[in-house]
Amino acid sequence: MAEFHKIPPRRTPFYWCVVVLVVVLFLLSVTAALHYGFANDRLDLTFYQYQVKSDKVVSNLRIVQLSDLHCASFGDDNADLVAEVNRLSPDLIAITGDMILRQQPTNTQGVLDLCRQLVEIAPVYYGLGNHEYAVLLSTDSTLTDDLTALGVHVVNLDYEIVTIGENTVAIGGMALMPDLVPTYAEDFLTRMSGEDCFKILLSHYPDVFESAMDDYSLDLALCGHVHGGVIRLPGLGPLYESNQGFFPTWAEGQHDVNGCNVIISRGLGQSNWVPRFNNPPELVVVDIDCY
């Protein structure tokens, strides 16, 4: 009986050119992903537009939000960061905490030098984060006094009513996890909710809006803390957050919660050994438009 042997197809030069091209493109894609994915020395700008249909806002208002710097620096003495903020011409600069590292409790000069420059651009309101709290509670740090001496408005479980442009605005600050809000923030939030003006809360933890803020009336909340999930997967978004688990909801972007516009910054720095991936440092710009 005759035996038949399958003859392998002949590999033409064109075939090998295609193989080489595919391999080269694959390697270039991996190299680009690694280069740009871990390129954390550039600033991403994210713009949000908030149109207000009430007489609470009578003139347009621009807010630039900085969050979670964690002692990082963009240029000498944060010159690049300051230049970008200045170029954006904000009416208000909002800081939503964790500008320092609790592991380096005496390393506060960087944020003080930054704020010294920022107050020359616009009023600066500073809500504390868990890293500031840790340093203030465990050391004799004078950080909040030093910030105040520079002209920074530090708001912690309290608020100020100010005039910005033609607008009357209440600006408060809170750095509490959801389970602590009913105990420590009820009085402050109730008083702030009762103000008849546009109300802005600098809330370091964004996930308080998942469960703890239903009884309060606010217009805008600016949040940080979660670093955009640190690792962001293309097409899937944030991968993990320690309090929320995998694919967290409260990690970035804009959310509507009972009429409050909640905006979560991915932040500027990092606080542990896990590098940011596909998650460049973010500067948030909120344009509040009246009509």
PDB file of C-alpha atoms in Angstrom:
ATOM      1  CA  MET A   1       0.000   0.000   0.000  1.00  0.00           C
ATOM      2  CA  ALA A   2       1.377   3.321  -1.014  1.00  0.00           C
ATOM      3  CA  GLU A   3       2.229   5.783   1.755  1.00  0.00           C
ATOM      4  CA  PHE A   4       1.545   9.463   1.321  1.00  0.00           C
ATOM      5  CA  HIS A   5       3.544  12.054   3.151  1.00  0.00           C
ATOM      6  CA  LYS A   6       2.252  15.580   3.653  1.00  0.00           C
ATOM      7  CA  ILE A   7       4.660  18.041   2.104  1.00  0.00           C
ATOM      8  CA  PRO A   8       5.109  21.103   4.320  1.00  0.00           C
ATOM      9  CA  PRO A   9       4.243  24.368   2.606  1.00  0.00           C
ATOM     10  CA  ARG A  10       7.138  26.277   1.178  1.00  0.00           C
ATOM     11  CA  ARG A  11       7.911  29.433   3.169  1.00  0.00           C
ATOM     12  CA  THR A  12       8.262  32.229   0.663  1.00  0.00           C
ATOM     13  CA  PRO A  13      10.283  35.392   1.299  1.00  0.00           C
ATOM     14  CA  PHE A  14       6.986  37.281   1.593  1.00  0.00           C
ATOM     15  CA  TYR A  15       5.911  34.981   4.438  1.00  0.00           C
ATOM     16  CA  TRP A  16       9.090  35.644   6.395  1.00  0.00           C
ATOM     17  CA  CYS A  17       8.756  39.405   5.791  1.00  0.00           C
ATOM     18  CA  VAL A  18       5.289  39.289   7.318  1.00  0.00           C
ATOM     19  CA  VAL A  19       6.553  37.290  10.322  1.00  0.00           C
ATOM     20  CA  VAL A  20       9.406  39.718  10.905  1.00  0.00           C
ATOM     21  CA  LEU A  21       7.043  42.691  10.562  1.00  0.00           C
ATOM     22  CA  VAL A  22       4.595  41.228  13.101  1.00  0.00           C
ATOM     23  CA  VAL A  23       7.397  40.527  15.595  1.00  0.00           C
ATOM     24  CA  VAL A  24       8.838  44.027  15.164  1.00  0.00           C
ATOM     25  CA  LEU A  25       5.409  45.644  15.649  1.00  0.00           C
ATOM     26  CA  PHE A  26       4.809  43.506  18.733  1.00  0.00           C
ATOM     27  CA  LEU A  27       8.144  44.500  20.256  1.00  0.00           C
ATOM     28  CA  LEU A  28       7.537  48.164  19.437  1.00  0.00           C
ATOM     29  CA  SER A  29       4.081  47.983  21.050  1.00  0.00           C
ATOM     30  CA  VAL A  30       5.486  46.426  24.221  1.00  0.00           C
ATOM     31  CA  THR A  31       8.305  48.982  24.343  1.00  0.00           C
ATOM     32  CA  ALA A  32       5.869  51.864  23.863  1.00  0.00           C
ATOM     33  CA  ALA A  33       3.518  50.487  26.506  1.00  0.00           C
ATOM     34  CA  LEU A  34       6.336  50.157  28.992  1.00  0.00           C
ATOM     35  CA  HIS A  35       7.732  53.590  28.162  1.00  0.00           C
ATOM     36  CA  TYR A  36       4.495  55.540  28.136  1.00  0.00           C
ATOM     37  CA  GLY A  37       2.752  53.359  30.687  1.00  0.00           C
ATOM     38  CA  PHE A  38       5.346  54.156  33.334  1.00  0.00           C
ATOM     39  CA  ALA A  39       6.006  57.737  32.137  1.00  0.00           C
ATOM     40  CA  ASN A  40       4.941  59.464  35.332  1.00  0.00           C
ATOM     41  CA  ASP A  41       6.849  62.706  34.865  1.00  0.00           C
ATOM     42  CA  ARG A  42       4.277  64.271  32.563  1.00  0.00           C
ATOM     43  CA  LEU A  43       1.009  65.927  33.563  1.00  0.00           C
ATOM     44  CA  ASP A  44      -2.353  64.924  32.165  1.00  0.00           C
ATOM     45  CA  LEU A  45      -5.010  67.639  32.129  1.00  0.00           C
ATOM     46  CA  THR A  46      -8.615  66.537  32.615  1.00  0.00           C
ATOM     47  CA  PHE A  47     -11.333  69.116  32.027  1.00  0.00           C
ATOM     48  CA  TYR A  48     -14.845  68.891  33.475  1.00  0.00           C
ATOM     49  CA  GLN A  49     -17.646  71.288  32.653  1.00  0.00           C
ATOM     50  CA  TYR A  50     -20.402  71.768  35.207  1.00  0.00           C
ATOM     51  CA  GLN A  51     -23.369  73.824  34.070  1.00  0.00           C
ATOM     52  CA  VAL A  52     -25.374  75.237  36.956  1.00  0.00           C
ATOM     53  CA  LYS A  53     -29.039  76.085  36.391  1.00  0.00           C
ATOM     54  CA  SER A  54     -29.594  78.156  39.517  1.00  0.00           C
ATOM     55  CA  ASP A  55     -28.871  81.599  40.862  1.00  0.00           C
ATOM     56  CA  LYS A  56     -26.236  80.099  43.167  1.00  0.00           C
ATOM     57  CA  VAL A  57     -23.684  80.790  40.436  1.00  0.00           C
ATOM     58  CA  VAL A  58     -23.904  84.167  38.709  1.00  0.00           C
ATOM     59  CA  SER A  59     -20.509  84.212  36.994  1.00  0.00           C
ATOM     60  CA  ASN A  60     -18.285  81.493  35.565  1.00  0.00           C
ATOM     61  CA  LEU A  61     -15.803  79.916  37.926  1.00  0.00           C
ATOM     62  CA  ARG A  62     -12.690  77.828  37.178  1.00  0.00           C
ATOM     63  CA  ILE A  63     -11.215  75.498  39.790  1.00  0.00           C
ATOM     64  CA  VAL A  64      -7.884  73.682  39.462  1.00  0.00           C
ATOM     65  CA  GLN A  65      -7.574  70.653  41.727  1.00  0.00           C
ATOM     66  CA  LEU A  66      -4.291  69.196  43.011  1.00  0.00           C
ATOM     67  CA  SER A  67      -4.276  65.940  44.950  1.00  0.00           C
ATOM     68  CA  ASP A  68      -1.969  63.242  46.304  1.00  0.00           C
ATOM     69  CA  LEU A  69       1.374  64.771  45.379  1.00  0.00           C
ATOM     70  CA  HIS A  70       3.129  62.657  48.046  1.00  0.00           C
ATOM     71  CA  CYS A  71       6.298  64.782  48.007  1.00  0.00           C
ATOM     72  CA  ALA A  72       6.808  64.360  44.244  1.00  0.00           C
ATOM     73  CA  SER A  73       8.173  67.256  42.225  1.00  0.00           C
ATOM     74  CA  PHE A  74       7.525  68.356  38.674  1.00  0.00           C
ATOM     75  CA  GLY A  75      10.571  70.396  37.736  1.00  0.00           C
ATOM     76  CA  ASP A  76      12.853  72.202  40.154  1.00  0.00           C
ATOM     77  CA  ASP A  77      10.792  73.449  43.091  1.00  0.00           C
ATOM     78  CA  ASN A  78       7.703  72.173  41.209  1.00  0.00           C
ATOM     79  CA  ALA A  79       8.236  74.863  38.580  1.00  0.00           C
ATOM     80  CA  ASP A  80       6.501  72.834  35.854  1.00  0.00           C
ATOM     81  CA  LEU A  81       3.454  72.189  38.025  1.00  0.00           C
ATOM     82  CA  VAL A  82       3.187  75.838  39.063  1.00  0.00           C
ATOM     83  CA  ALA A  83       3.590  77.015  35.472  1.00  0.00           C
ATOM     84  CA  GLU A  84       0.775  74.713  34.336  1.00  0.00           C
ATOM     85  CA  VAL A  85      -1.555  75.923  37.095  1.00  0.00           C
ATOM     86  CA  ASN A  86      -0.717  79.522  36.275  1.00  0.00           C
ATOM     87  CA  ARG A  87      -1.392  78.937  32.570  1.00  0.00           C
ATOM     88  CA  LEU A  88      -4.869  77.615  33.406  1.00  0.00           C
ATOM     89  CA  SER A  89      -5.808  80.912  35.142  1.00  0.00           C
ATOM     90  CA  PRO A  90      -7.934  79.436  37.941  1.00  0.00           C
ATOM     91  CA  ASP A  91     -10.253  81.457  40.152  1.00  0.00           C
ATOM     92  CA  LEU A  92      -9.729  78.919  42.926  1.00  0.00           C
ATOM     93  CA  ILE A  93      -7.082  76.268  43.648  1.00  0.00           C
ATOM     94  CA  ALA A  94      -8.378  73.240  45.574  1.00  0.00           C
ATOM     95  CA  ILE A  95      -6.015  70.780  47.253  1.00  0.00           C
ATOM     96  CA  THR A  96      -7.578  67.504  48.342  1.00  0.00           C
ATOM     97  CA  GLY A  97      -4.920  66.078  50.623  1.00  0.00           C
ATOM     98  CA  ASP A  98      -1.954  63.710  50.795  1.00  0.00           C
ATOM     99  CA  MET A  99       0.533  66.219  49.476  1.00  0.00           C
ATOM    100  CA  ILE A 100       3.081  64.776  51.928  1.00  0.00           C
ATOM    101  CA  LEU A 101       4.137  61.265  52.975  1.00  0.00           C
ATOM    102  CA  ARG A 102       3.477  59.929  56.460  1.00  0.00           C
ATOM    103  CA  GLN A 103       6.659  57.864  56.073  1.00  0.00           C
ATOM    104  CA  GLN A 104       8.578  61.176  55.856  1.00  0.00           C
ATOM    105  CA  PRO A 105       6.895  63.315  58.552  1.00  0.00           C
ATOM    106  CA  THR A 106       9.477  66.088  58.472  1.00  0.00           C
ATOM    107  CA  ASN A 107       9.505  66.367  54.675  1.00  0.00           C
ATOM    108  CA  THR A 108       7.010  69.239  54.404  1.00  0.00           C
ATOM    109  CA  GLN A 109       9.147  71.965  52.861  1.00  0.00           C
ATOM    110  CA  GLY A 110       8.240  70.898  49.336  1.00  0.00           C
ATOM    111  CA  VAL A 111       4.498  71.405  49.818  1.00  0.00           C
ATOM    112  CA  LEU A 112       5.112  74.672  51.660  1.00  0.00           C
ATOM    113  CA  ASP A 113       7.256  75.977  48.800  1.00  0.00           C
ATOM    114  CA  LEU A 114       4.589  74.859  46.325  1.00  0.00           C
ATOM    115  CA  CYS A 115       1.787  76.578  48.216  1.00  0.00           C
ATOM    116  CA  ARG A 116       3.869  79.740  48.589  1.00  0.00           C
ATOM    117  CA  GLN A 117       3.850  79.951  44.802  1.00  0.00           C
ATOM    118  CA  LEU A 118       0.224  78.882  44.345  1.00  0.00           C
ATOM    119  CA  VAL A 119      -1.231  81.604  46.601  1.00  0.00           C
ATOM    120  CA  GLU A 120       0.239  84.145  44.180  1.00  0.00           C
ATOM    121  CA  ILE A 121      -2.001  82.700  41.449  1.00  0.00           C
ATOM    122  CA  ALA A 122      -5.387  82.290  43.164  1.00  0.00           C
ATOM    123  CA  PRO A 123      -6.931  81.577  46.594  1.00  0.00           C
ATOM    124  CA  VAL A 124      -5.805  78.163  47.814  1.00  0.00           C
ATOM    125  CA  TYR A 125      -8.086  75.902  49.863  1.00  0.00           C
ATOM    126  CA  TYR A 126      -6.466  72.821  51.396  1.00  0.00           C
ATOM    127  CA  GLY A 127      -8.412  69.808  52.631  1.00  0.00           C
ATOM    128  CA  LEU A 128      -6.362  67.323  54.627  1.00  0.00           C
ATOM    129  CA  GLY A 129      -5.707  63.717  53.606  1.00  0.00           C
ATOM    130  CA  ASN A 130      -4.909  60.635  55.654  1.00  0.00           C
ATOM    131  CA  HIS A 131      -1.164  61.274  55.343  1.00  0.00           C
ATOM    132  CA  GLU A 132      -1.466  64.795  56.790  1.00  0.00           C
ATOM    133  CA  TYR A 133      -3.687  63.431  59.558  1.00  0.00           C
ATOM    134  CA  ALA A 134      -1.163  60.725  60.410  1.00  0.00           C
ATOM    135  CA  VAL A 135       1.685  63.227  60.640  1.00  0.00           C
ATOM    136  CA  LEU A 136      -0.310  65.778  62.652  1.00  0.00           C
ATOM    137  CA  LEU A 137      -1.568  63.161  65.115  1.00  0.00           C
ATOM    138  CA  SER A 138       1.722  61.350  65.649  1.00  0.00           C
ATOM    139  CA  THR A 139       4.254  64.203  65.642  1.00  0.00           C
ATOM    140  CA  ASP A 140       4.563  67.817  66.733  1.00  0.00           C
ATOM    141  CA  SER A 141       4.294  68.969  63.095  1.00  0.00           C
ATOM    142  CA  THR A 142       3.279  72.588  62.536  1.00  0.00           C
ATOM    143  CA  LEU A 143       2.173  71.929  58.949  1.00  0.00           C
ATOM    144  CA  THR A 144      -1.295  73.452  59.177  1.00  0.00           C
ATOM    145  CA  ASP A 145       0.022  76.534  61.001  1.00  0.00           C
ATOM    146  CA  ASP A 146       2.762  76.926  58.408  1.00  0.00           C
ATOM    147  CA  LEU A 147       0.261  76.648  55.576  1.00  0.00           C
ATOM    148  CA  THR A 148      -2.029  79.201  57.196  1.00  0.00           C
ATOM    149  CA  ALA A 149       0.888  81.593  57.632  1.00  0.00           C
ATOM    150  CA  LEU A 150       1.423  81.433  53.851  1.00  0.00           C
ATOM    151  CA  GLY A 151      -2.173  82.464  53.214  1.00  0.00           C
ATOM    152  CA  VAL A 152      -3.535  78.967  52.524  1.00  0.00           C
ATOM    153  CA  HIS A 153      -7.065  78.273  53.801  1.00  0.00           C
ATOM    154  CA  VAL A 154      -6.904  74.930  55.609  1.00  0.00           C
ATOM    155  CA  VAL A 155     -10.425  73.489  55.948  1.00  0.00           C
ATOM    156  CA  ASN A 156     -10.886  70.463  58.186  1.00  0.00           C
ATOM    157  CA  LEU A 157     -14.367  69.476  59.379  1.00  0.00           C
ATOM    158  CA  ASP A 158     -15.363  73.075  58.871  1.00  0.00           C
ATOM    159  CA  TYR A 159     -16.073  75.474  56.027  1.00  0.00           C
ATOM    160  CA  GLU A 160     -15.622  79.072  54.979  1.00  0.00           C
ATOM    161  CA  ILE A 161     -18.022  81.277  53.063  1.00  0.00           C
ATOM    162  CA  VAL A 162     -16.139  83.388  50.559  1.00  0.00           C
ATOM    163  CA  THR A 163     -16.754  85.572  47.525  1.00  0.00           C
ATOM    164  CA  ILE A 164     -15.064  84.428  44.330  1.00  0.00           C
ATOM    165  CA  GLY A 165     -15.757  86.718  41.416  1.00  0.00           C
ATOM    166  CA  GLU A 166     -19.445  87.477  41.784  1.00  0.00           C
ATOM    167  CA  ASN A 167     -20.216  84.172  43.492  1.00  0.00           C
ATOM    168  CA  THR A 168     -20.784  83.381  47.151  1.00  0.00           C
ATOM    169  CA  VAL A 169     -19.277  79.964  47.815  1.00  0.00           C
ATOM    170  CA  ALA A 170     -19.065  77.721  50.879  1.00  0.00           C
ATOM    171  CA  ILE A 171     -15.889  75.621  50.834  1.00  0.00           C
ATOM    172  CA  GLY A 172     -15.413  72.822  53.359  1.00  0.00           C
ATOM    173  CA  GLY A 173     -12.945  70.015  53.924  1.00  0.00           C
ATOM    174  CA  MET A 174     -13.174  66.475  55.265  1.00  0.00           C
ATOM    175  CA  ALA A 175     -10.746  63.559  55.413  1.00  0.00           C
ATOM    176  CA  LEU A 176     -12.838  60.795  56.933  1.00  0.00           C
ATOM    177  CA  MET A 177     -13.552  57.249  55.807  1.00  0.00           C
ATOM    178  CA  PRO A 178     -17.249  56.394  55.278  1.00  0.00           C
ATOM    179  CA  ASP A 179     -17.783  54.709  58.645  1.00  0.00           C
ATOM    180  CA  LEU A 180     -16.448  57.763  60.519  1.00  0.00           C
ATOM    181  CA  VAL A 181     -18.627  60.373  58.806  1.00  0.00           C
ATOM    182  CA  PRO A 182     -21.770  59.928  61.008  1.00  0.00           C
ATOM    183  CA  THR A 183     -19.746  60.280  64.211  1.00  0.00           C
ATOM    184  CA  TYR A 184     -17.358  63.093  63.400  1.00  0.00           C
ATOM    185  CA  ALA A 185     -18.853  65.063  60.514  1.00  0.00           C
ATOM    186  CA  GLU A 186     -22.618  65.156  61.035  1.00  0.00           C
ATOM    187  CA  ASP A 187     -22.690  68.600  62.677  1.00  0.00           C
ATOM    188  CA  PHE A 188     -20.304  70.155  60.155  1.00  0.00           C
ATOM    189  CA  LEU A 189     -22.099  68.705  57.133  1.00  0.00           C
ATOM    190  CA  THR A 190     -25.538  69.650  58.450  1.00  0.00           C
ATOM    191  CA  ARG A 191     -24.456  73.252  58.964  1.00  0.00           C
ATOM    192  CA  MET A 192     -22.791  73.435  55.571  1.00  0.00           C
ATOM    193  CA  SER A 193     -25.800  71.856  53.843  1.00  0.00           C
ATOM    194  CA  GLY A 194     -28.012  74.599  55.247  1.00  0.00           C
ATOM    195  CA  GLU A 195     -26.079  77.418  53.588  1.00  0.00           C
ATOM    196  CA  ASP A 196     -27.957  79.123  50.750  1.00  0.00           C
ATOM    197  CA  CYS A 197     -25.047  79.315  48.305  1.00  0.00           C
ATOM    198  CA  PHE A 198     -22.929  77.113  46.052  1.00  0.00           C
ATOM    199  CA  LYS A 199     -21.304  74.470  48.266  1.00  0.00           C
ATOM    200  CA  ILE A 200     -17.975  72.769  47.520  1.00  0.00           C
ATOM    201  CA  LEU A 201     -16.637  69.916  49.656  1.00  0.00           C
ATOM    202  CA  LEU A 202     -13.001  68.829  49.517  1.00  0.00           C
ATOM    203  CA  SER A 203     -13.415  65.196  50.548  1.00  0.00           C
ATOM    204  CA  HIS A 204     -10.218  63.179  50.479  1.00  0.00           C
ATOM    205  CA  TYR A 205     -12.050  59.835  50.421  1.00  0.00           C
ATOM    206  CA  PRO A 206     -14.409  59.536  47.434  1.00  0.00           C
ATOM    207  CA  ASP A 207     -16.217  56.383  48.572  1.00  0.00           C
ATOM    208  CA  VAL A 208     -18.008  58.315  51.324  1.00  0.00           C
ATOM    209  CA  PHE A 209     -20.448  59.190  48.549  1.00  0.00           C
ATOM    210  CA  GLU A 210     -21.387  55.540  48.138  1.00  0.00           C
ATOM    211  CA  SER A 211     -23.160  55.386  51.488  1.00  0.00           C
ATOM    212  CA  ALA A 212     -22.506  58.191  53.950  1.00  0.00           C
ATOM    213  CA  MET A 213     -23.640  61.392  52.231  1.00  0.00           C
ATOM    214  CA  ASP A 214     -27.307  60.789  51.392  1.00  0.00           C
ATOM    215  CA  ASP A 215     -28.594  63.200  54.054  1.00  0.00           C
ATOM    216  CA  TYR A 216     -26.558  66.222  52.988  1.00  0.00           C
ATOM    217  CA  SER A 217     -27.044  68.817  50.273  1.00  0.00           C
ATOM    218  CA  LEU A 218     -23.894  69.743  48.361  1.00  0.00           C
ATOM    219  CA  ASP A 219     -23.226  70.994  44.843  1.00  0.00           C
ATOM    220  CA  LEU A 220     -19.672  69.880  44.073  1.00  0.00           C
ATOM    221  CA  ALA A 221     -17.270  67.462  45.734  1.00  0.00           C
ATOM    222  CA  LEU A 222     -13.603  67.129  44.810  1.00  0.00           C
ATOM    223  CA  CYS A 223     -11.897  63.922  45.928  1.00  0.00           C
ATOM    224  CA  GLY A 224      -8.582  62.079  45.695  1.00  0.00           C
ATOM    225  CA  HIS A 225      -6.899  59.299  47.700  1.00  0.00           C
ATOM    226  CA  VAL A 226      -7.344  56.365  45.297  1.00  0.00           C
ATOM    227  CA  HIS A 227      -4.674  57.348  42.717  1.00  0.00           C
ATOM    228  CA  GLY A 228      -6.903  56.225  39.862  1.00  0.00           C
ATOM    229  CA  GLY A 229      -6.502  52.631  41.005  1.00  0.00           C
ATOM    230  CA  VAL A 230      -2.699  52.980  40.435  1.00  0.00           C
ATOM    231  CA  ILE A 231      -2.805  50.481  37.547  1.00  0.00           C
ATOM    232  CA  ARG A 232      -5.286  51.228  34.760  1.00  0.00           C
ATOM    233  CA  LEU A 233      -5.964  48.543  32.173  1.00  0.00           C
ATOM    234  CA  PRO A 234      -6.708  49.737  28.623  1.00  0.00           C
ATOM    235  CA  GLY A 235     -10.427  49.403  27.986  1.00  0.00           C
ATOM    236  CA  LEU A 236     -11.139  48.244  31.543  1.00  0.00           C
ATOM    237  CA  GLY A 237     -10.044  51.184  33.677  1.00  0.00           C
ATOM    238  CA  PRO A 238      -8.738  51.071  37.268  1.00  0.00           C
ATOM    239  CA  LEU A 239      -7.623  47.627  38.379  1.00  0.00           C
ATOM    240  CA  TYR A 240      -7.650  47.666  42.194  1.00  0.00           C
ATOM    241  CA  GLU A 241      -8.151  49.875  45.246  1.00  0.00           C
ATOM    242  CA  SER A 242      -7.472  48.660  48.770  1.00  0.00           C
ATOM    243  CA  ASN A 243     -10.834  49.713  50.227  1.00  0.00           C
ATOM    244  CA  GLN A 244     -12.966  48.943  47.176  1.00  0.00           C
ATOM    245  CA  GLY A 245     -11.329  45.830  45.727  1.00  0.00           C
ATOM    246  CA  PHE A 246     -10.929  44.995  42.034  1.00  0.00           C
ATOM    247  CA  PHE A 247     -12.278  47.319  39.341  1.00  0.00           C
ATOM    248  CA  PRO A 248     -13.300  50.036  41.810  1.00  0.00           C
ATOM    249  CA  THR A 249     -16.153  52.407  40.990  1.00  0.00           C
ATOM    250  CA  TRP A 250     -14.870  55.330  43.028  1.00  0.00           C
ATOM    251  CA  ALA A 251     -11.388  55.663  41.536  1.00  0.00           C
ATOM    252  CA  GLU A 252     -11.567  58.407  38.925  1.00  0.00           C
ATOM    253  CA  GLY A 253     -13.856  60.541  36.844  1.00  0.00           C
ATOM    254  CA  GLN A 254     -17.181  62.277  37.348  1.00  0.00           C
ATOM    255  CA  HIS A 255     -20.189  60.912  39.247  1.00  0.00           C
ATOM    256  CA  ASP A 256     -23.620  62.304  40.072  1.00  0.00           C
ATOM    257  CA  VAL A 257     -24.729  61.500  43.614  1.00  0.00           C
ATOM    258  CA  ASN A 258     -28.096  62.888  44.685  1.00  0.00           C
ATOM    259  CA  GLY A 259     -27.512  66.064  42.701  1.00  0.00           C
ATOM    260  CA  CYS A 260     -23.926  66.502  43.890  1.00  0.00           C
ATOM    261  CA  ASN A 261     -21.306  66.499  41.149  1.00  0.00           C
ATOM    262  CA  VAL A 262     -18.492  64.286  42.515  1.00  0.00           C
ATOM    263  CA  ILE A 263     -15.128  64.508  40.735  1.00  0.00           C
ATOM    264  CA  ILE A 264     -12.298  62.144  41.627  1.00  0.00           C
ATOM    265  CA  SER A 265      -8.715  63.028  40.759  1.00  0.00           C
ATOM    266  CA  ARG A 266      -6.196  60.309  39.923  1.00  0.00           C
ATOM    267  CA  GLY A 267      -3.636  62.397  41.781  1.00  0.00           C
ATOM    268  CA  LEU A 268      -0.074  63.458  41.088  1.00  0.00           C
ATOM    269  CA  GLY A 269       2.239  61.067  42.933  1.00  0.00           C
ATOM    270  CA  GLN A 270       2.398  57.662  44.578  1.00  0.00           C
ATOM    271  CA  SER A 271       2.695  56.582  48.180  1.00  0.00           C
ATOM    272  CA  ASN A 272       4.071  53.035  47.977  1.00  0.00           C
ATOM    273  CA  TRP A 273       6.251  50.753  45.886  1.00  0.00           C
ATOM    274  CA  VAL A 274       3.586  49.933  43.276  1.00  0.00           C
ATOM    275  CA  PRO A 275       4.284  52.092  40.193  1.00  0.00           C
ATOM    276  CA  ARG A 276       1.499  53.856  38.343  1.00  0.00           C
ATOM    277  CA  PHE A 277       0.822  52.186  34.986  1.00  0.00           C
ATOM    278  CA  ASN A 278      -1.207  53.698  32.140  1.00  0.00           C
ATOM    279  CA  ASN A 279      -2.072  56.289  34.758  1.00  0.00           C
ATOM    280  CA  PRO A 280      -0.073  59.519  34.329  1.00  0.00           C
ATOM    281  CA  PRO A 281      -0.249  62.213  37.020  1.00  0.00           C
ATOM    282  CA  GLU A 282      -3.441  64.203  36.675  1.00  0.00           C
ATOM    283  CA  LEU A 283      -4.305  67.859  37.101  1.00  0.00           C
ATOM    284  CA  VAL A 284      -8.077  68.391  37.241  1.00  0.00           C
ATOM    285  CA  VAL A 285      -9.783  71.499  35.882  1.00  0.00           C
ATOM    286  CA  VAL A 286     -13.445  72.155  36.704  1.00  0.00           C
ATOM    287  CA  ASP A 287     -15.239  74.902  34.796  1.00  0.00           C
ATOM    288  CA  ILE A 288     -18.482  75.897  36.504  1.00  0.00           C
ATOM    289  CA  ASP A 289     -20.668  77.727  34.020  1.00  0.00           C
ATOM    290  CA  CYS A 290     -23.802  79.663  34.851  1.00  0.00           C
ATOM    291  CA  TYR A 291     -26.684  79.937  32.396  1.00  0.00           C
TER     292      TYR A 291
END
